[in-house]
mmCIF file of C-alpha atoms in Angstrom:
data_model
loop_
_atom_site.group_PDB
_atom_site.id
_atom_site.type_symbol
_atom_site.label_atom_id
_atom_site.label_comp_id
_atom_site.label_asym_id
_atom_site.label_seq_id
_atom_site.Cartn_x
_atom_site.Cartn_y
_atom_site.Cartn_z
ATOM 1 C CA MET T 4 -0.147 0.183 0.068
ATOM 2 C CA GLU T 5 1.044 3.536 -0.307
ATOM 3 C CA ILE T 6 3.079 5.433 2.436
ATOM 4 C CA PRO T 7 0.700 6.576 5.083
ATOM 5 C CA ASP T 8 1.045 10.102 5.612
ATOM 6 C CA THR T 9 1.642 11.849 8.956
ATOM 7 C CA LEU T 10 -1.860 11.912 10.269
ATOM 8 C CA ASP T 11 -2.228 8.164 9.222
ATOM 9 C CA ARG T 12 1.164 7.366 11.072
ATOM 10 C CA GLN T 13 0.095 8.826 14.364
ATOM 11 C CA LEU T 14 -2.904 7.024 14.422
ATOM 12 C CA LEU T 15 -1.344 3.899 13.902
ATOM 13 C CA ASP T 16 1.576 4.308 16.288
ATOM 14 C CA ARG T 17 0.153 6.262 19.167
ATOM 15 C CA PHE T 18 -2.857 4.281 19.981
ATOM 16 C CA GLN T 19 -1.663 0.632 19.839
ATOM 17 C CA ARG T 20 -2.083 0.597 23.398
ATOM 18 C CA ASP T 21 -3.943 2.459 26.190
ATOM 19 C CA PHE T 22 -6.972 3.073 23.898
ATOM 20 C CA PRO T 23 -9.059 5.743 25.289
ATOM 21 C CA LEU T 24 -12.020 4.002 27.596
ATOM 22 C CA ASP T 25 -14.195 7.014 27.343
ATOM 23 C CA PRO T 26 -17.666 7.106 25.921
ATOM 24 C CA GLN T 27 -16.447 8.800 22.849
ATOM 25 C CA PRO T 28 -12.909 7.522 22.300
ATOM 26 C CA TYR T 29 -12.504 8.932 18.923
ATOM 27 C CA ALA T 30 -13.209 12.395 19.833
ATOM 28 C CA ARG T 31 -10.137 12.152 22.539
ATOM 29 C CA ILE T 32 -8.170 10.873 19.866
ATOM 30 C CA ALA T 33 -9.120 13.771 17.602
ATOM 31 C CA GLU T 34 -8.182 16.228 20.523
ATOM 32 C CA ALA T 35 -4.791 14.523 20.943
ATOM 33 C CA LEU T 36 -4.067 14.832 17.390
ATOM 34 C CA GLY T 37 -5.579 18.218 16.645
ATOM 35 C CA CYS T 38 -8.150 17.175 14.096
ATOM 36 C CA GLY T 39 -11.871 16.476 14.045
ATOM 37 C CA GLU T 40 -13.702 13.324 15.296
ATOM 38 C CA ALA T 41 -15.100 12.755 11.794
ATOM 39 C CA GLU T 42 -11.628 12.713 10.302
ATOM 40 C CA VAL T 43 -10.359 10.418 12.701
ATOM 41 C CA LEU T 44 -13.320 7.857 12.158
ATOM 42 C CA GLU T 45 -13.109 8.033 8.249
ATOM 43 C CA ARG T 46 -9.089 7.643 8.275
ATOM 44 C CA LEU T 47 -9.291 4.475 10.655
ATOM 45 C CA ALA T 48 -12.071 3.163 8.437
ATOM 46 C CA ARG T 49 -9.840 3.859 5.312
ATOM 47 C CA LEU T 50 -6.895 2.199 6.965
ATOM 48 C CA LYS T 51 -8.904 -0.966 7.875
ATOM 49 C CA GLU T 52 -10.307 -1.227 4.341
ATOM 50 C CA ARG T 53 -6.708 -1.028 2.983
ATOM 51 C CA GLY T 54 -5.528 -3.748 5.476
ATOM 52 C CA ALA T 55 -3.109 -1.644 7.444
ATOM 53 C CA ILE T 56 -5.359 -2.153 10.386
ATOM 54 C CA ALA T 57 -6.644 -5.430 11.711
ATOM 55 C CA ARG T 58 -9.094 -4.140 14.156
ATOM 56 C CA ILE T 59 -9.201 -2.141 17.233
ATOM 57 C CA GLY T 60 -9.131 -5.102 19.948
ATOM 58 C CA LEU T 61 -7.967 -6.217 22.915
ATOM 59 C CA THR T 62 -5.273 -8.860 23.523
ATOM 60 C CA VAL T 63 -5.440 -10.610 27.043
ATOM 61 C CA ARG T 64 -2.210 -11.566 28.849
ATOM 62 C CA PRO T 65 -1.322 -15.283 28.749
ATOM 63 C CA ASN T 66 -2.463 -17.192 31.586
ATOM 64 C CA THR T 67 -4.807 -14.439 32.882
ATOM 65 C CA VAL T 68 -8.209 -15.197 31.057
ATOM 66 C CA GLY T 69 -8.442 -18.294 29.286
ATOM 67 C CA ALA T 70 -5.771 -20.798 27.994
ATOM 68 C CA SER T 71 -3.638 -20.776 25.187
ATOM 69 C CA THR T 72 -0.581 -22.500 23.762
ATOM 70 C CA LEU T 73 1.826 -22.436 20.574
ATOM 71 C CA ALA T 74 1.753 -25.588 18.671
ATOM 72 C CA ALA T 75 3.996 -26.964 15.877
ATOM 73 C CA MET T 76 3.873 -29.966 13.602
ATOM 74 C CA ALA T 77 6.160 -31.519 10.925
ATOM 75 C CA VAL T 78 3.849 -31.851 7.930
ATOM 76 C CA PRO T 79 5.000 -33.672 4.775
ATOM 77 C CA SER T 80 5.224 -31.073 1.960
ATOM 78 C CA ASP T 81 2.654 -32.739 -0.301
ATOM 79 C CA ARG T 82 0.160 -32.543 2.708
ATOM 80 C CA LEU T 83 0.813 -28.774 3.883
ATOM 81 C CA GLU T 84 -1.898 -27.401 2.209
ATOM 82 C CA PRO T 85 -4.665 -29.594 3.362
ATOM 83 C CA VAL T 86 -3.500 -29.903 6.828
ATOM 84 C CA ALA T 87 -3.004 -25.999 7.012
ATOM 85 C CA ALA T 88 -6.579 -25.717 5.960
ATOM 86 C CA LEU T 89 -7.828 -28.216 8.366
ATOM 87 C CA VAL T 90 -6.191 -26.004 11.300
ATOM 88 C CA SER T 91 -7.280 -22.883 10.149
ATOM 89 C CA GLY T 92 -10.763 -24.059 9.998
ATOM 90 C CA ILE T 93 -10.909 -24.527 13.609
ATOM 91 C CA GLU T 94 -12.408 -21.633 15.420
ATOM 92 C CA GLU T 95 -9.795 -21.818 18.372
ATOM 93 C CA VAL T 96 -6.910 -21.494 16.333
ATOM 94 C CA ASN T 97 -6.187 -17.682 16.013
ATOM 95 C CA HIS T 98 -2.710 -17.854 14.413
ATOM 96 C CA ASN T 99 -1.418 -20.223 11.695
ATOM 97 C CA TYR T 100 1.722 -19.876 9.886
ATOM 98 C CA GLN T 101 4.105 -21.909 7.739
ATOM 99 C CA ARG T 102 7.726 -21.426 9.051
ATOM 100 C CA GLU T 103 11.128 -22.317 7.548
ATOM 101 C CA ASP T 104 11.929 -25.761 9.559
ATOM 102 C CA ARG T 105 11.113 -29.526 9.423
ATOM 103 C CA LEU T 106 8.530 -28.021 11.957
ATOM 104 C CA ASN T 107 6.774 -26.197 9.158
ATOM 105 C CA LEU T 108 3.313 -25.373 10.506
ATOM 106 C CA TRP T 109 2.858 -23.424 13.687
ATOM 107 C CA PHE T 110 -0.205 -22.307 15.261
ATOM 108 C CA VAL T 111 -1.726 -20.688 18.373
ATOM 109 C CA VAL T 112 -4.808 -22.232 20.082
ATOM 110 C CA THR T 113 -6.821 -20.192 22.431
ATOM 111 C CA ALA T 114 -9.845 -21.167 24.366
ATOM 112 C CA PRO T 115 -11.612 -20.499 27.525
ATOM 113 C CA THR T 116 -10.228 -23.754 29.219
ATOM 114 C CA ARG T 117 -7.032 -25.821 29.026
ATOM 115 C CA GLU T 118 -9.346 -28.800 28.664
ATOM 116 C CA ARG T 119 -10.587 -27.374 25.168
ATOM 117 C CA VAL T 120 -7.255 -26.600 24.100
ATOM 118 C CA ASP T 121 -6.356 -29.938 24.683
ATOM 119 C CA ARG T 122 -9.288 -31.365 23.001
ATOM 120 C CA VAL T 123 -8.554 -29.229 19.955
ATOM 121 C CA LEU T 124 -4.861 -30.724 19.805
ATOM 122 C CA GLU T 125 -6.318 -34.099 20.258
ATOM 123 C CA ARG T 126 -8.717 -33.464 17.406
ATOM 124 C CA ILE T 127 -5.967 -31.998 14.959
ATOM 125 C CA GLU T 128 -3.564 -35.348 15.765
ATOM 126 C CA ALA T 129 -6.667 -37.667 15.265
ATOM 127 C CA GLU T 130 -7.788 -35.990 11.958
ATOM 128 C CA THR T 131 -4.240 -35.893 10.588
ATOM 129 C CA GLY T 132 -2.325 -38.781 12.089
ATOM 130 C CA LEU T 133 0.275 -36.525 12.853
ATOM 131 C CA HIS T 134 1.995 -35.494 16.121
ATOM 132 C CA VAL T 135 1.508 -32.109 17.476
ATOM 133 C CA LEU T 136 3.956 -30.456 19.675
ATOM 134 C CA ASP T 137 2.272 -28.752 22.426
ATOM 135 C CA LEU T 138 4.558 -25.614 23.678
ATOM 136 C CA PRO T 139 2.777 -23.772 26.508
ATOM 137 C CA MET T 140 4.036 -20.423 27.607
ATOM 138 C CA GLU T 141 5.633 -20.507 31.017
ATOM 139 C CA ALA T 142 7.018 -16.919 31.388
ATOM 140 C CA GLY T 143 6.647 -13.700 29.420
ATOM 141 C CA TYR T 144 9.508 -11.412 29.514
ATOM 142 C CA HIS T 145 8.225 -8.839 26.893
ATOM 143 C CA LEU T 146 4.866 -9.560 25.812
ATOM 144 C CA ASP T 147 2.888 -7.806 22.838
ATOM 145 C CA LEU T 148 2.960 -3.906 23.607
ATOM 146 C CA GLY T 149 2.762 -2.805 20.068
ATOM 147 C CA PHE T 150 5.763 -1.398 18.420
ATOM 148 C CA ALA T 151 6.951 1.830 16.551
ATOM 149 C CA LEU T 152 6.372 1.533 12.998
ATOM 150 C CA TRP T 153 8.047 4.779 12.249
ATOM 151 C CA GLU T 154 10.631 5.945 14.816
ATOM 152 C CA MET A 13 -25.407 -10.509 35.683
ATOM 153 C CA GLY A 14 -22.088 -10.014 37.260
ATOM 154 C CA MET A 15 -18.816 -8.548 35.873
ATOM 155 C CA ILE A 16 -17.550 -12.219 34.843
ATOM 156 C CA GLU A 17 -20.482 -12.980 32.870
ATOM 157 C CA HIS A 18 -20.242 -9.548 31.209
ATOM 158 C CA ALA A 19 -16.485 -9.962 30.661
ATOM 159 C CA GLY A 20 -16.882 -12.911 28.505
ATOM 160 C CA ARG A 21 -19.527 -11.363 26.288
ATOM 161 C CA VAL A 22 -17.592 -8.107 25.725
ATOM 162 C CA LEU A 23 -14.383 -9.982 24.985
ATOM 163 C CA ASP A 24 -16.192 -12.072 22.555
ATOM 164 C CA ARG A 25 -17.714 -9.075 20.954
ATOM 165 C CA LEU A 26 -14.428 -7.229 20.849
ATOM 166 C CA ARG A 27 -13.041 -10.082 18.564
ATOM 167 C CA ARG A 28 -14.725 -8.339 15.775
ATOM 168 C CA GLY A 29 -13.015 -4.967 16.729
ATOM 169 C CA LEU A 30 -14.319 -1.950 18.215
ATOM 170 C CA PRO A 31 -16.887 -0.151 16.048
ATOM 171 C CA LEU A 32 -16.157 2.863 14.051
ATOM 172 C CA VAL A 33 -18.929 4.998 15.428
ATOM 173 C CA PRO A 34 -18.571 8.053 17.766
ATOM 174 C CA ARG A 35 -19.900 5.792 20.930
ATOM 175 C CA PRO A 36 -18.348 2.653 20.261
ATOM 176 C CA TYR A 37 -18.954 1.255 23.849
ATOM 177 C CA ALA A 38 -22.557 2.153 23.620
ATOM 178 C CA ALA A 39 -22.823 0.246 20.330
ATOM 179 C CA ILE A 40 -21.510 -2.887 21.791
ATOM 180 C CA ALA A 41 -23.659 -2.453 24.586
ATOM 181 C CA ASP A 42 -26.716 -2.309 22.746
ATOM 182 C CA ASP A 43 -25.496 -5.457 20.821
ATOM 183 C CA LEU A 44 -25.383 -7.197 24.312
ATOM 184 C CA GLY A 45 -28.344 -5.685 26.105
ATOM 185 C CA ILE A 46 -26.337 -4.252 28.654
ATOM 186 C CA GLY A 47 -25.475 -0.563 29.503
ATOM 187 C CA GLU A 48 -22.411 1.557 28.058
ATOM 188 C CA GLU A 49 -21.214 2.019 31.497
ATOM 189 C CA ASP A 50 -21.194 -1.655 31.843
ATOM 190 C CA VAL A 51 -18.770 -2.450 29.139
ATOM 191 C CA LEU A 52 -16.361 0.496 30.077
ATOM 192 C CA ALA A 53 -16.447 -0.929 33.578
ATOM 193 C CA VAL A 54 -15.754 -4.453 32.337
ATOM 194 C CA LEU A 55 -12.619 -2.885 30.166
ATOM 195 C CA ARG A 56 -11.327 -0.982 33.169
ATOM 196 C CA HIS A 57 -11.703 -4.123 35.204
ATOM 197 C CA LEU A 58 -9.713 -6.115 32.989
ATOM 198 C CA ASP A 59 -7.053 -3.700 32.903
ATOM 199 C CA GLU A 60 -6.819 -3.014 36.775
ATOM 200 C CA VAL A 61 -6.458 -6.916 37.359
ATOM 201 C CA GLY A 62 -3.547 -6.999 34.737
ATOM 202 C CA ALA A 63 -5.426 -9.200 32.161
ATOM 203 C CA VAL A 64 -4.984 -6.700 29.534
ATOM 204 C CA GLY A 65 -2.011 -7.292 27.347
ATOM 205 C CA ARG A 66 -2.912 -3.981 25.192
ATOM 206 C CA PHE A 67 -6.029 -2.421 24.178
ATOM 207 C CA GLY A 68 -5.809 -0.341 21.018
ATOM 208 C CA VAL A 69 -5.005 -0.337 17.329
ATOM 209 C CA ILE A 70 -4.015 -3.739 15.995
ATOM 210 C CA VAL A 71 -1.699 -3.059 12.892
ATOM 211 C CA ASP A 72 -1.157 -5.792 10.102
ATOM 212 C CA HIS A 73 2.693 -5.380 9.935
ATOM 213 C CA GLN A 74 2.841 -7.344 6.570
ATOM 214 C CA THR A 75 0.197 -4.769 4.626
ATOM 215 C CA LEU A 76 2.723 -1.939 6.379
ATOM 216 C CA GLY A 77 5.957 -3.336 4.774
ATOM 217 C CA TYR A 78 7.407 -5.567 7.691
ATOM 218 C CA THR A 79 7.266 -8.629 5.442
ATOM 219 C CA ALA A 80 10.158 -10.444 7.021
ATOM 220 C CA ASN A 81 9.329 -12.062 10.306
ATOM 221 C CA ALA A 82 11.140 -14.585 12.366
ATOM 222 C CA MET A 83 10.685 -16.624 15.248
ATOM 223 C CA VAL A 84 14.069 -16.979 16.750
ATOM 224 C CA VAL A 85 14.641 -19.754 19.272
ATOM 225 C CA TRP A 86 17.596 -19.967 21.518
ATOM 226 C CA ASP A 87 19.069 -23.120 23.105
ATOM 227 C CA VAL A 88 19.718 -21.675 26.580
ATOM 228 C CA PRO A 89 20.068 -23.997 29.641
ATOM 229 C CA ALA A 90 16.780 -24.230 31.772
ATOM 230 C CA GLU A 91 18.433 -22.550 34.637
ATOM 231 C CA ALA A 92 19.536 -19.470 32.783
ATOM 232 C CA VAL A 93 16.675 -19.042 30.594
ATOM 233 C CA ASP A 94 14.696 -16.186 32.823
ATOM 234 C CA GLU A 95 18.258 -14.345 33.197
ATOM 235 C CA VAL A 96 18.762 -14.339 29.294
ATOM 236 C CA GLY A 97 15.171 -13.595 28.602
ATOM 237 C CA ARG A 98 15.242 -10.573 30.944
ATOM 238 C CA ARG A 99 18.625 -9.389 29.346
ATOM 239 C CA ILE A 100 17.183 -9.743 25.701
ATOM 240 C CA THR A 101 14.570 -7.632 26.729
ATOM 241 C CA ARG A 102 16.773 -4.764 28.067
ATOM 242 C CA CYS A 103 18.883 -4.969 24.840
ATOM 243 C CA GLY A 104 15.771 -4.266 22.868
ATOM 244 C CA GLY A 105 15.077 -4.893 19.276
ATOM 245 C CA VAL A 106 12.544 -7.957 19.816
ATOM 246 C CA SER A 107 8.966 -7.389 19.619
ATOM 247 C CA LEU A 108 8.247 -10.479 21.931
ATOM 248 C CA CYS A 109 10.361 -12.492 24.239
ATOM 249 C CA TYR A 110 9.005 -15.338 26.442
ATOM 250 C CA ARG A 111 9.814 -18.812 27.746
ATOM 251 C CA ARG A 112 7.916 -22.158 26.637
ATOM 252 C CA THR A 113 8.100 -25.785 27.659
ATOM 253 C CA PRO A 114 11.131 -27.228 25.853
ATOM 254 C CA ARG A 115 10.356 -30.875 24.399
ATOM 255 C CA PRO A 116 13.865 -32.330 24.002
ATOM 256 C CA PRO A 117 15.329 -34.215 22.016
ATOM 257 C CA LEU A 118 13.040 -33.101 19.310
ATOM 258 C CA TRP A 119 12.688 -29.494 20.317
ATOM 259 C CA PRO A 120 14.960 -28.334 23.102
ATOM 260 C CA TYR A 121 14.217 -24.664 22.764
ATOM 261 C CA ALA A 122 12.664 -22.897 25.630
ATOM 262 C CA LEU A 123 13.623 -19.279 24.791
ATOM 263 C CA TYR A 124 11.486 -17.373 22.033
ATOM 264 C CA THR A 125 11.972 -14.110 20.635
ATOM 265 C CA MET A 126 9.953 -12.493 17.629
ATOM 266 C CA ILE A 127 11.638 -10.336 15.393
ATOM 267 C CA HIS A 128 9.982 -8.282 12.632
ATOM 268 C CA GLY A 129 11.636 -6.378 9.861
ATOM 269 C CA ARG A 130 11.242 -5.107 6.318
ATOM 270 C CA SER A 131 13.596 -7.743 4.723
ATOM 271 C CA ARG A 132 15.266 -10.919 5.716
ATOM 272 C CA ASP A 133 18.761 -9.185 5.899
ATOM 273 C CA GLU A 134 17.393 -6.611 8.294
ATOM 274 C CA VAL A 135 15.924 -9.377 10.704
ATOM 275 C CA THR A 136 19.352 -11.573 10.313
ATOM 276 C CA ALA A 137 21.346 -8.584 11.064
ATOM 277 C CA ARG A 138 19.200 -7.635 14.289
ATOM 278 C CA VAL A 139 19.374 -11.329 15.408
ATOM 279 C CA ASP A 140 23.119 -10.991 15.203
ATOM 280 C CA ALA A 141 23.388 -7.567 17.061
ATOM 281 C CA ILE A 142 21.174 -9.071 19.670
ATOM 282 C CA ALA A 143 23.397 -12.105 20.163
ATOM 283 C CA ALA A 144 26.664 -9.709 20.249
ATOM 284 C CA ARG A 145 24.914 -7.153 22.562
ATOM 285 C CA CYS A 146 23.511 -9.880 24.964
ATOM 286 C CA GLY A 147 26.558 -12.313 24.879
ATOM 287 C CA LEU A 148 24.709 -15.123 23.289
ATOM 288 C CA GLU A 149 27.045 -15.564 20.255
ATOM 289 C CA ASP A 150 27.914 -18.950 21.224
ATOM 290 C CA VAL A 151 24.402 -20.300 21.857
ATOM 291 C CA ASP A 152 22.729 -22.399 19.156
ATOM 292 C CA ARG A 153 19.868 -20.556 17.691
ATOM 293 C CA GLN A 154 17.530 -21.214 14.995
ATOM 294 C CA LEU A 155 15.640 -18.496 12.793
ATOM 295 C CA LEU A 156 12.245 -19.730 11.726
ATOM 296 C CA PHE A 157 11.046 -17.154 9.066
ATOM 297 C CA THR A 158 7.430 -17.143 8.117
ATOM 298 C CA VAL A 159 7.021 -18.467 4.888
ATOM 299 C CA ARG A 160 3.051 -18.216 4.718
ATOM 300 C CA ARG A 161 0.314 -16.795 6.902
ATOM 301 C CA PHE A 162 -2.680 -19.011 6.852
ATOM 302 C CA LYS A 163 -4.637 -17.653 9.460
ATOM 303 C CA GLN A 164 -4.466 -14.311 11.692
ATOM 304 C CA THR A 165 -7.666 -13.380 13.834
ATOM 305 C CA ALA A 166 -8.503 -12.450 17.193
ATOM 306 C CA ALA A 167 -7.973 -15.151 19.967
ATOM 307 C CA CYS A 168 -11.286 -16.754 21.560
ATOM 308 C CA TYR A 169 -11.055 -16.387 25.070
ATOM 309 C CA GLY A 170 -14.607 -16.287 26.525
ATOM 310 C CA ARG A 171 -17.974 -17.845 25.188
ATOM 311 C CA ARG A 172 -18.582 -18.352 21.431
ATOM 312 C CA ALA A 173 -21.314 -19.897 19.448
ATOM 313 C CA ALA A 174 -21.449 -23.515 18.941
ATOM 314 C CA ALA A 175 -19.625 -24.668 16.059
ATOM 315 C CA PRO A 176 -21.816 -25.019 13.077
ATOM 316 C CA THR A 177 -23.175 -28.717 12.582
ATOM 317 C CA ASN A 178 -23.882 -30.347 9.356
ATOM 318 C CA GLU A 179 -27.472 -29.662 9.970
ATOM 319 C CA SER A 180 -27.416 -25.939 10.663
ATOM 320 C CA ARG A 181 -25.166 -25.628 7.348
ATOM 321 C CA GLY A 182 -28.155 -27.446 5.511
ATOM 322 C CA GLY A 183 -26.862 -30.697 5.504
ATOM 323 C CA GLU A 184 -23.918 -30.429 3.020
#
């Protein structure tokens, strides 16, 4: 996509965390940026349409609400597409990537309980006949806090 | 309904993102049949108890040109993982750093870092710099570059609709 202008960059960079918990958050952002609320809404909608913004949303710290794990599989290359499609089709799978390694399929399973995470992993093993490596997080030293796109 | 019940429904609704309307919390509240102040109270409560990683604009790094992403794993001995993890975090240059259960001999790695860059060379150079700055040149590491992104959506923390059955999809 084209290079965002200064106001778009500020919208993308400055509000990745601590989004205003105010009945009119976009008006508060507009005040901070010195523009109008309508312009903030219009620009955010355009950035979302272009795919620069996935959503305005909330991420939960691991092991506070619900349960999650990172899982990895060594999928034979001729089966990668169908196995990846099967994994992506599961609602509890929120991230699914092909990576450069013998363990070539990496995905994150998040659910309200650890039991449901286990059921998802068991189902994938049963349906693919492949081993799923379960790699739960034990400690976070630097979690997702967003990062500056433009220094 | 109490805070916990509200929290599950608000989190579930937020998976689709905060609406782009002047009073987005009121719009969510209307969807859920609760008050605007209830939605804000849930979000403030989750923040106060430390459950929120972050709440805000979730950008798509790939669309914005950060097309080279690597998960870098370091084979640090179990007893040193915490100390090295904190050292890497202080050194900077990583977007995530955490410890996961190792599964030797297949997967001995316990320390994970995620590195986003505009090119493969930039990411590789950053990993070398982290190793040098943090004294990890002799530690075995692997860079697992992303080849393809099959799925990236919001996580499912709370309640969710029942999975569609064959029947509800029209018996296909």
